[in-house]
Amino acid sequence: MSFDARIRAAIEGDIRSGTLRPGNRLLSEHELAALHGCSRATVSKAMGALHRAGLIERRRKAGSFVADQHVHSAVLEVPDLAALIAARGHVYRWQLLSRRLSGSALHVEGLHHEGDTALALETRSIAIDTVPQAAQESFDTIAPGTWLLAHIPWTSARHRIRAAGASAAEARALGVAENTACLILERSTWRGDAAVTTVRQVFRGDMFDMVAHFEPSRT
Amino acid sequence: MSFDARIRAAIEGDIRSGTLRPGNRLLSEHELAALHGCSRATVSKAMGALHRAGLIERRRKAGSFVADQHVHSAVLEVPDLAALIAARGHVYRWQLLSRRLSGSALHVEGLHHEGDTALALETRSIAIDTVPQAAQESFDTIAPGTWLLAHIPWTSARHRIRAAGASAAEARALGVAENTACLILERSTWRGDAAVTTVRQVFRGDMFDMVAHFEPSRT
DNA sequence: CAGTGGTCTAGACCACGCA
DNA sequence: GCGTGGTCTAGACCACTGG
């Protein structure tokens, strides 16, 4: 095991076991280097990883401290529907319902099918100022999300996840009863300061869920 | 700006602008060091950050390559209910409904209130083999999640998020109509290989949503 | 002011894996 | 073999900030 991993494991172990408790001060980088018999640069790398993992806080002059426990973040897997459905052993299909150019936005509506069943209703608007090529696309066979992914990189995104009963129109499109519980994912995507696309996906609650993981201490 | 940040910005900019496309090979660390007039260690740090951010893939002997675009992960804020409700300007209260010791698990059920309204129904089981102190706790004034956070660190967690209509019992507890759309969060938590707790929280869909962000390139 | 983390250097050796 | 990334060293200077 590398020095880096060894130092991280030692400190992480002390935190997990309670030997080091939240707020406690860690040894300085100089002291840890001497303790482990390695250079300060290596200690710095290990401490940086612990910091990114949220296990410690670092303050100049004051030192490094065990961070408070937090359940407050996890890595959410945002699904690629085509891949997800294929992994389940079903056929994926995109069905375009409408396409309308209005002002500087292209509005697209369609259904994501899993086999013969509609899994999600998608309502999207694309900023043609940011993605002018989109105006030339029909989106009748390729889902706009797939197309966008291949044509324009984004730099930031915000997701909102909630539950709501299907409206009459949504229920009709998905082939479920009105007010059936649905998972609604709203995503806005930017490239720098320019909006790229905003999408709302209404998933049948009985056919879909999302998974998120937390794992500590990447390298 | 540091060399580290400058190198990352340069490569990230080339990827975002399309100058570098997925699959393209980057310059080697030696070449980048010469190009930017800094040491290879600094280049390595920058490349490590780009790798962690998912922007590049690295293979020994082959080199570093622009990774395929991916929408597949975002940072999910898993809320601390007490803090969340306080931030909204309401009073938080935990109400214990039941507490039962069964075999090696402690089962606790209760309600999270926002002001006078029940926001979420929580059903939890705690592994007393892993957390023996929990058997001594009544949980009549402190929510088990809060208590656990202060008493036992966890090392990994899995979350599942879905939507479903409230069952008769859930509807009664939350004071809503049966089949009202609810957001359901199920979380299992481990300490190493030992299960710590499993919790299911049923949120009123009309009062709660979750937010997730993606931001590229941490340091 | 003095000690901490933040950044950087100019080397080095190694493990891996393609040719 | 040999070029790549992975890791490490033994220094250095700086910026920040707590005492």
XYZ file of C-alpha atoms (C1' of nucleotides) in Angstrom:
476
model
C 0.000 0.000 0.000
C 1.258 3.473 -0.846
C 2.147 6.017 1.824
C -0.738 8.098 0.578
C -3.272 5.316 1.091
C -1.697 4.303 4.390
C -1.974 7.800 5.837
C -5.562 8.153 4.680
C -6.484 4.769 6.083
C -4.900 5.581 9.434
C -6.733 8.869 9.834
C -9.981 7.569 8.460
C -9.766 4.615 10.814
C -9.233 6.907 13.796
C -12.278 8.916 12.771
C -14.474 5.890 12.182
C -13.452 4.277 15.436
C -14.026 7.414 17.450
C -10.380 7.837 18.456
C -10.611 11.135 16.625
C -13.900 12.912 17.136
C -15.459 15.798 15.207
C -13.683 19.040 16.020
C -10.481 17.345 17.134
C -7.324 18.743 15.693
C -5.122 16.477 13.598
C -1.367 16.529 13.641
C 0.149 19.105 11.316
C 1.462 18.027 7.938
C 5.028 18.335 9.238
C 4.254 16.101 12.197
C 2.462 13.514 10.081
C 5.355 13.425 7.641
C 7.763 12.730 10.491
C 5.385 10.187 12.030
C 4.958 8.190 8.853
C 8.484 8.699 7.617
C 7.545 10.275 4.330
C 7.687 13.696 2.738
C 5.291 16.491 3.448
C 4.091 16.468 -0.179
C 2.776 12.958 0.285
C 1.004 13.918 3.490
C -0.472 16.889 1.674
C -1.865 14.646 -1.033
C -3.486 12.356 1.516
C -4.946 15.276 3.446
C -6.273 16.773 0.245
C -8.133 13.536 -0.482
C -9.584 13.441 3.037
C -10.637 17.051 2.620
C -12.359 16.385 -0.705
C -14.081 13.405 0.860
C -15.468 15.749 3.493
C -13.824 13.974 6.413
C -11.676 16.876 7.512
C -11.642 20.655 7.401
C -8.459 22.606 6.935
C -7.612 26.086 8.114
C -4.349 27.884 7.633
C -2.401 28.563 10.745
C -5.003 26.687 12.790
C -4.528 23.221 11.326
C -6.718 20.369 10.149
C -9.785 19.210 12.059
C -12.168 16.295 11.931
C -15.323 17.492 10.170
C -18.766 17.039 11.599
C -20.579 13.984 10.357
C -22.870 14.765 7.526
C -25.390 12.697 5.604
C -26.001 15.622 3.424
C -24.674 14.555 0.090
C -24.569 11.512 -2.101
C -23.801 10.776 -5.708
C -26.979 10.501 -7.697
C -26.964 8.368 -10.809
C -28.905 10.300 -13.408
C -30.003 7.633 -15.823
C -29.454 7.418 -19.511
C -32.858 5.997 -20.285
C -31.807 4.046 -23.353
C -29.009 2.307 -21.463
C -31.149 1.766 -18.389
C -33.917 0.108 -20.330
C -31.504 -1.987 -22.350
C -29.923 -3.168 -19.091
C -33.339 -4.341 -17.967
C -33.607 -6.416 -21.121
C -36.216 -4.289 -22.832
C -36.315 -2.362 -26.056
C -36.035 1.401 -25.796
C -37.931 3.669 -28.122
C -38.380 7.429 -28.392
C -41.675 8.744 -29.706
C -41.920 12.376 -30.758
C -45.224 13.974 -29.858
C -44.674 17.584 -30.799
C -42.005 20.005 -31.918
C -42.516 23.726 -31.961
C -40.227 26.675 -32.491
C -41.223 29.654 -30.417
C -39.109 32.736 -30.149
C -35.601 31.663 -29.194
C -36.603 28.274 -27.825
C -37.347 24.949 -29.438
C -40.009 23.026 -27.551
C -40.073 19.265 -27.881
C -42.410 16.777 -26.292
C -42.204 13.019 -26.482
C -42.394 9.673 -24.786
C -39.702 7.249 -23.664
C -40.964 3.710 -24.127
C -39.777 0.578 -22.396
C -40.918 -2.197 -24.693
C -44.547 -1.463 -25.387
C -45.065 0.675 -22.309
C -44.581 4.394 -21.937
C -42.137 4.945 -19.083
C -41.745 8.690 -19.107
C -43.195 11.805 -20.665
C -40.608 14.401 -21.550
C -41.207 18.098 -22.091
C -38.140 20.010 -23.132
C -37.110 23.401 -24.308
C -33.796 24.033 -26.011
C -32.177 27.457 -26.257
C -31.442 27.884 -29.944
C -29.220 30.848 -29.220
C -26.885 28.459 -27.449
C -27.483 25.427 -29.685
C -28.380 26.755 -33.139
C -27.889 23.336 -34.788
C -30.865 22.041 -32.830
C -33.202 24.056 -35.028
C -32.266 21.772 -37.958
C -33.068 18.583 -36.077
C -36.419 16.875 -36.359
C -36.019 14.731 -33.209
C -38.436 12.240 -34.691
C -36.170 9.257 -34.168
C -33.528 10.445 -31.724
C -34.400 11.765 -28.284
C -33.271 15.353 -27.798
C -31.353 14.414 -24.656
C -29.287 11.902 -26.591
C -28.692 14.334 -29.402
C -27.704 17.153 -27.066
C -25.283 14.928 -25.221
C -23.458 14.230 -28.452
C -23.534 17.806 -29.742
C -23.030 20.192 -26.892
C -21.099 19.835 -23.667
C -22.636 21.400 -20.610
C -20.802 22.791 -17.648
C -23.372 22.753 -14.893
C -26.777 21.326 -14.192
C -29.442 21.523 -11.535
C -31.902 18.757 -10.823
C -35.105 18.845 -8.877
C -36.822 15.614 -7.932
C -40.313 15.427 -6.589
C -43.448 13.342 -6.529
C -46.818 14.409 -7.832
C -49.991 12.896 -9.171
C -50.280 12.706 -12.938
C -52.355 15.468 -14.517
C -55.067 14.486 -16.942
C -52.818 15.071 -19.941
C -49.848 13.282 -18.380
C -52.014 10.342 -17.387
C -53.332 10.053 -20.918
C -49.846 10.136 -22.432
C -48.492 7.538 -20.008
C -51.558 5.344 -20.126
C -52.216 5.457 -16.403
C -55.046 6.729 -14.261
C -55.203 10.398 -13.394
C -53.405 11.243 -10.148
C -51.227 8.141 -10.323
C -48.085 8.893 -8.330
C -45.247 9.917 -10.624
C -41.617 10.808 -10.080
C -40.835 14.125 -11.694
C -37.300 15.043 -12.654
C -36.648 18.607 -13.761
C -33.222 19.405 -15.097
C -31.767 22.675 -16.266
C -28.436 22.666 -17.999
C -25.996 25.469 -18.703
C -22.876 26.005 -20.708
C -21.088 28.631 -18.737
C -23.708 31.314 -18.178
C -25.791 30.374 -21.185
C -28.822 28.179 -20.651
C -28.759 25.093 -22.855
C -31.893 23.156 -22.106
C -34.573 22.622 -19.526
C -36.330 19.305 -19.342
C -39.138 17.875 -17.296
C -39.528 14.120 -17.232
C -42.589 12.545 -15.673
C -41.903 8.906 -14.806
C -44.474 6.305 -13.938
C -43.891 5.839 -10.225
C -44.501 2.110 -10.434
C -41.822 1.581 -13.071
C -38.978 3.788 -12.080
C -36.782 4.821 -9.216
C -33.485 6.579 -8.751
C -30.474 5.407 -6.828
C -27.799 7.408 -5.061
C -24.654 6.266 -3.303
C -22.322 7.677 -0.781
C -18.807 6.303 -0.614
C -16.081 8.085 1.295
C -12.505 9.006 0.391
C -11.618 8.958 -3.249
C -7.886 9.230 -3.919
C -4.034 31.860 -10.898
C -1.941 28.827 -9.963
C -0.287 26.633 -12.573
C -2.578 23.851 -11.434
C -5.718 25.882 -12.084
C -4.328 27.290 -15.313
C -3.606 23.864 -16.745
C -7.021 22.562 -15.745
C -8.748 25.605 -17.215
C -6.857 25.254 -20.482
C -7.735 21.586 -20.946
C -11.278 21.982 -19.717
C -11.747 24.907 -22.071
C -10.509 22.853 -25.017
C -12.945 20.096 -24.106
C -15.897 22.437 -23.609
C -15.203 24.306 -26.837
C -14.848 21.141 -28.859
C -11.193 21.698 -29.709
C -10.600 18.434 -27.864
C -13.280 15.850 -28.507
C -14.097 12.642 -26.632
C -11.486 9.991 -27.349
C -8.800 12.491 -28.331
C -5.447 11.973 -26.757
C -4.028 14.724 -24.568
C -0.394 15.680 -24.467
C 1.651 13.584 -22.068
C 2.498 14.919 -18.645
C 6.070 15.588 -19.784
C 4.851 17.566 -22.781
C 2.347 19.561 -20.757
C 5.017 20.393 -18.198
C 7.268 21.733 -20.937
C 4.367 23.573 -22.595
C 3.288 25.352 -19.435
C 6.775 25.788 -18.060
C 6.152 23.974 -14.813
C 7.131 20.699 -13.215
C 5.575 17.366 -13.989
C 4.265 17.058 -10.431
C 2.091 20.096 -10.967
C 0.783 18.731 -14.243
C 0.061 15.471 -12.474
C -1.990 17.227 -9.841
C -4.046 19.027 -12.470
C -4.594 15.829 -14.438
C -5.625 14.019 -11.292
C -8.296 16.635 -10.657
C -9.573 16.375 -14.225
C -9.656 12.622 -13.849
C -11.627 12.786 -10.591
C -14.010 15.224 -12.245
C -14.639 12.622 -14.924
C -13.394 14.782 -17.787
C -10.498 12.562 -18.785
C -9.457 8.918 -18.649
C -5.899 7.879 -18.033
C -4.099 4.768 -19.168
C -0.510 3.876 -18.537
C 1.672 3.762 -21.577
C -1.261 4.890 -23.719
C -1.763 8.348 -22.262
C -4.681 10.524 -21.180
C -7.847 10.836 -23.227
C -10.924 13.018 -23.217
C -13.718 11.022 -21.594
C -17.105 10.559 -23.170
C -19.688 13.043 -22.077
C -21.873 11.739 -19.318
C -24.928 13.096 -17.552
C -24.799 10.171 -15.270
C -23.990 11.635 -11.923
C -24.803 14.605 -9.785
C -24.415 15.518 -6.158
C -27.635 14.948 -4.296
C -28.320 16.983 -1.185
C -29.796 14.594 1.331
C -31.593 16.868 3.724
C -31.239 17.131 7.433
C -34.916 17.615 8.128
C -34.504 19.718 11.237
C -32.170 22.146 9.459
C -34.279 22.180 6.324
C -37.430 23.031 8.184
C -35.693 25.638 10.281
C -34.375 27.241 7.101
C -37.946 27.508 5.858
C -38.828 29.403 9.000
C -40.888 26.669 10.616
C -40.591 24.718 13.827
C -39.344 21.157 13.561
C -40.680 18.431 15.801
C -40.168 14.664 16.011
C -43.079 12.552 17.185
C -42.428 8.953 18.197
C -45.198 6.581 17.149
C -43.775 3.212 18.078
C -40.619 1.526 19.295
C -40.175 -2.212 19.284
C -37.221 -4.512 19.872
C -37.373 -7.595 17.720
C -34.526 -10.053 17.481
C -31.380 -8.120 16.675
C -33.167 -5.065 15.326
C -34.782 -2.068 16.939
C -37.770 -0.825 14.980
C -38.786 2.798 15.353
C -41.619 4.646 13.684
C -42.388 8.326 13.923
C -43.343 11.560 12.239
C -41.332 14.593 11.255
C -43.460 17.709 11.677
C -43.050 21.070 10.016
C -44.934 23.421 12.286
C -48.286 21.782 12.826
C -48.130 19.634 9.709
C -46.688 16.164 9.342
C -44.085 16.310 6.585
C -42.751 12.769 6.594
C -43.418 9.373 8.066
C -40.296 7.489 9.046
C -39.960 3.758 9.511
C -36.548 2.652 10.654
C -34.738 -0.392 11.852
C -31.440 -0.198 13.677
C -29.024 -3.115 13.946
C -28.346 -3.424 17.654
C -25.414 -5.722 16.988
C -23.690 -2.776 15.351
C -25.134 -0.048 17.582
C -25.795 -1.619 21.001
C -26.243 1.765 22.701
C -29.393 2.318 20.626
C -31.227 -0.265 22.726
C -31.002 2.125 25.699
C -32.510 5.031 23.817
C -36.192 5.850 23.972
C -36.225 8.102 20.885
C -39.253 9.874 22.281
C -37.790 13.342 21.887
C -34.851 12.905 19.539
C -35.228 11.484 16.049
C -33.204 8.305 15.571
C -31.474 9.737 12.535
C -30.181 12.655 14.564
C -29.100 10.378 17.388
C -27.341 7.955 15.065
C -25.491 10.766 13.319
C -24.030 11.824 16.637
C -23.245 8.330 17.894
C -22.054 6.184 15.045
C -20.134 7.091 11.923
C -21.088 5.253 8.779
C -18.853 4.428 5.866
C -21.254 3.884 3.014
C -24.870 4.451 2.189
C -27.305 3.616 -0.559
C -30.365 5.686 -1.341
C -33.377 4.803 -3.412
C -35.826 7.506 -4.402
C -39.218 6.804 -5.862
C -42.765 8.013 -6.035
C -45.818 6.124 -4.863
C -49.309 6.773 -3.660
C -49.774 6.837 0.090
C -51.124 3.627 1.572
C -54.097 3.859 3.888
C -51.881 3.809 6.964
C -49.415 6.316 5.525
C -52.209 8.619 4.462
C -53.687 8.517 7.940
C -50.351 9.296 9.583
C -49.597 12.182 7.233
C -53.129 13.534 7.239
C -53.591 13.302 3.510
C -55.935 11.395 1.246
C -55.125 7.824 0.356
C -53.055 7.506 -2.818
C -51.742 11.046 -2.550
C -48.442 11.131 -4.422
C -45.512 10.840 -2.018
C -41.770 10.915 -2.450
C -40.225 7.876 -0.806
C -36.605 7.870 0.287
C -35.113 4.569 1.398
C -31.641 4.648 2.844
C -29.452 1.834 4.041
C -26.290 2.650 5.901
C -23.260 0.527 6.655
C -20.194 0.749 8.804
C -17.714 -1.299 6.876
C -19.547 -4.543 6.185
C -21.912 -4.224 9.126
C -25.375 -2.848 8.481
C -26.174 0.115 10.716
C -29.672 1.205 9.869
C -32.300 1.098 7.189
C -34.828 3.872 6.966
C -37.835 4.573 4.820
C -39.165 8.115 4.777
C -42.471 8.897 3.114
C -42.707 12.605 2.285
C -45.805 14.483 1.317
C -45.241 15.127 -2.373
C -46.783 18.571 -2.161
C -44.423 19.722 0.575
C -41.082 18.324 -0.331
C -38.595 17.923 -3.138
C -34.949 17.091 -3.507
C -32.278 18.992 -5.342
C -29.118 17.755 -6.999
C -26.300 19.660 -8.660
C -23.589 18.884 -11.075
C -20.524 21.079 -11.103
C -17.365 20.103 -12.929
C -13.716 19.998 -11.862
C -13.001 20.231 -8.191
C -9.373 20.875 -7.320
C 4.632 37.493 14.369
C 4.970 32.693 13.530
C 2.967 28.416 12.128
C -0.151 26.497 9.066
C -1.687 24.857 4.710
C -1.098 25.891 -0.568
C 1.753 25.496 -4.184
C 5.695 24.352 -6.633
C 10.381 22.275 -8.149
C 13.639 19.073 -10.291
C 14.650 15.370 -9.880
C 13.799 9.864 -8.918
C 12.112 4.947 -9.196
C 8.476 1.834 -10.250
C 4.501 -0.835 -12.534
C 2.078 -1.341 -16.183
C 1.037 -2.532 -20.797
C 1.611 -1.721 -25.741
C 4.628 -2.771 -29.526
C 12.054 -2.376 -24.684
C 10.321 1.759 -23.428
C 6.985 5.513 -22.774
C 3.252 6.225 -19.906
C 1.111 7.445 -15.592
C 1.703 6.549 -10.262
C 4.179 7.658 -6.536
C 7.529 9.785 -3.894
C 11.433 13.016 -2.150
C 13.642 16.961 0.179
C 13.671 20.797 -0.206
C 11.504 25.885 -1.271
C 8.574 30.214 -1.119
C 4.177 32.194 -0.359
C -0.509 33.590 1.603
C -3.280 33.493 5.032
C -4.709 33.998 9.641
C -4.820 33.026 14.645
C -2.746 34.481 18.819
